[in-house]
Amino acid sequence: MADAAEELRRLYLQREQVCLAGRVADEAVVRGDASARIEAERLFAELHRIDLAINRLEAGNDTKH
């Protein structure tokens, strides 16, 4: 159980970092930085992957698909 709790802590920290980076990328897109759009899309996909991993752990199903 401690391993799952540590993994959740790590994932939530990673999620927070990706969200912050995503906000920075979104601001750059608004300013007209075309390359930031690609980065924002990559970060959104990463956020989705992290959320799925969090959901699996919180549901007690830590199997990888």
PDB file of C-alpha atoms in Angstrom:
ATOM      1  CA  MET A   1       0.000   0.000   0.000  1.00  0.00           C
ATOM      2  CA  ALA A   2       2.889   2.361   0.709  1.00  0.00           C
ATOM      3  CA  ASP A   3       4.159   1.826  -2.836  1.00  0.00           C
ATOM      4  CA  ALA A   4       0.791   2.825  -4.294  1.00  0.00           C
ATOM      5  CA  ALA A   5       0.624   5.887  -2.049  1.00  0.00           C
ATOM      6  CA  GLU A   6       4.124   6.936  -3.109  1.00  0.00           C
ATOM      7  CA  GLU A   7       3.242   6.401  -6.767  1.00  0.00           C
ATOM      8  CA  LEU A   8       0.092   8.507  -6.359  1.00  0.00           C
ATOM      9  CA  ARG A   9       2.113  11.263  -4.702  1.00  0.00           C
ATOM     10  CA  ARG A  10       4.601  11.169  -7.576  1.00  0.00           C
ATOM     11  CA  LEU A  11       1.835  11.239 -10.195  1.00  0.00           C
ATOM     12  CA  TYR A  12       0.048  14.167  -8.547  1.00  0.00           C
ATOM     13  CA  LEU A  13       3.327  16.105  -8.417  1.00  0.00           C
ATOM     14  CA  GLN A  14       3.992  15.281 -12.067  1.00  0.00           C
ATOM     15  CA  ARG A  15       0.432  16.354 -12.935  1.00  0.00           C
ATOM     16  CA  GLU A  16       0.949  19.692 -11.207  1.00  0.00           C
ATOM     17  CA  GLN A  17       4.170  20.275 -13.162  1.00  0.00           C
ATOM     18  CA  VAL A  18       2.536  19.376 -16.490  1.00  0.00           C
ATOM     19  CA  CYS A  19      -0.408  21.687 -15.734  1.00  0.00           C
ATOM     20  CA  LEU A  20       1.959  24.576 -15.025  1.00  0.00           C
ATOM     21  CA  ALA A  21       3.929  23.920 -18.215  1.00  0.00           C
ATOM     22  CA  GLY A  22       0.640  23.707 -20.117  1.00  0.00           C
ATOM     23  CA  ARG A  23      -0.454  27.110 -18.850  1.00  0.00           C
ATOM     24  CA  VAL A  24       2.866  28.601 -19.973  1.00  0.00           C
ATOM     25  CA  ALA A  25       2.487  26.973 -23.404  1.00  0.00           C
ATOM     26  CA  ASP A  26      -1.107  28.212 -23.699  1.00  0.00           C
ATOM     27  CA  GLU A  27       0.038  31.765 -22.960  1.00  0.00           C
ATOM     28  CA  ALA A  28       2.698  31.453 -25.676  1.00  0.00           C
ATOM     29  CA  VAL A  29       0.060  30.232 -28.147  1.00  0.00           C
ATOM     30  CA  VAL A  30      -2.077  33.272 -27.351  1.00  0.00           C
ATOM     31  CA  ARG A  31       0.956  35.484 -28.052  1.00  0.00           C
ATOM     32  CA  GLY A  32       1.247  33.845 -31.474  1.00  0.00           C
ATOM     33  CA  ASP A  33       4.043  31.306 -30.930  1.00  0.00           C
ATOM     34  CA  ALA A  34       3.133  28.560 -33.409  1.00  0.00           C
ATOM     35  CA  SER A  35       5.606  26.027 -32.004  1.00  0.00           C
ATOM     36  CA  ALA A  36       3.993  26.394 -28.572  1.00  0.00           C
ATOM     37  CA  ARG A  37       0.789  24.887 -29.973  1.00  0.00           C
ATOM     38  CA  ILE A  38       2.585  21.587 -30.616  1.00  0.00           C
ATOM     39  CA  GLU A  39       4.037  21.652 -27.103  1.00  0.00           C
ATOM     40  CA  ALA A  40       0.618  22.435 -25.618  1.00  0.00           C
ATOM     41  CA  GLU A  41      -0.900  19.463 -27.459  1.00  0.00           C
ATOM     42  CA  ARG A  42       1.915  17.190 -26.249  1.00  0.00           C
ATOM     43  CA  LEU A  43       1.404  18.375 -22.674  1.00  0.00           C
ATOM     44  CA  PHE A  44      -2.350  17.774 -22.933  1.00  0.00           C
ATOM     45  CA  ALA A  45      -1.691  14.189 -24.055  1.00  0.00           C
ATOM     46  CA  GLU A  46       0.765  13.735 -21.170  1.00  0.00           C
ATOM     47  CA  LEU A  47      -1.807  15.106 -18.728  1.00  0.00           C
ATOM     48  CA  HIS A  48      -4.364  12.613 -20.034  1.00  0.00           C
ATOM     49  CA  ARG A  49      -1.883   9.738 -19.557  1.00  0.00           C
ATOM     50  CA  ILE A  50      -1.150  10.866 -15.988  1.00  0.00           C
ATOM     51  CA  ASP A  51      -4.864  11.170 -15.184  1.00  0.00           C
ATOM     52  CA  LEU A  52      -5.471   7.626 -16.443  1.00  0.00           C
ATOM     53  CA  ALA A  53      -2.638   6.313 -14.258  1.00  0.00           C
ATOM     54  CA  ILE A  54      -4.025   8.166 -11.232  1.00  0.00           C
ATOM     55  CA  ASN A  55      -7.506   6.782 -11.887  1.00  0.00           C
ATOM     56  CA  ARG A  56      -6.152   3.215 -12.141  1.00  0.00           C
ATOM     57  CA  LEU A  57      -4.255   3.539  -8.868  1.00  0.00           C
ATOM     58  CA  GLU A  58      -7.144   5.168  -7.038  1.00  0.00           C
ATOM     59  CA  ALA A  59      -9.440   2.396  -8.260  1.00  0.00           C
ATOM     60  CA  GLY A  60      -6.998  -0.186  -6.941  1.00  0.00           C
ATOM     61  CA  ASN A  61      -6.177  -1.466 -10.408  1.00  0.00           C
ATOM     62  CA  ASP A  62      -2.531  -0.748 -11.084  1.00  0.00           C
ATOM     63  CA  THR A  63      -2.259  -3.016 -14.132  1.00  0.00           C
ATOM     64  CA  LYS A  64      -0.866  -1.443 -17.272  1.00  0.00           C
ATOM     65  CA  HIS A  65      -2.887  -1.629 -20.494  1.00  0.00           C
TER      66      HIS A  65
END
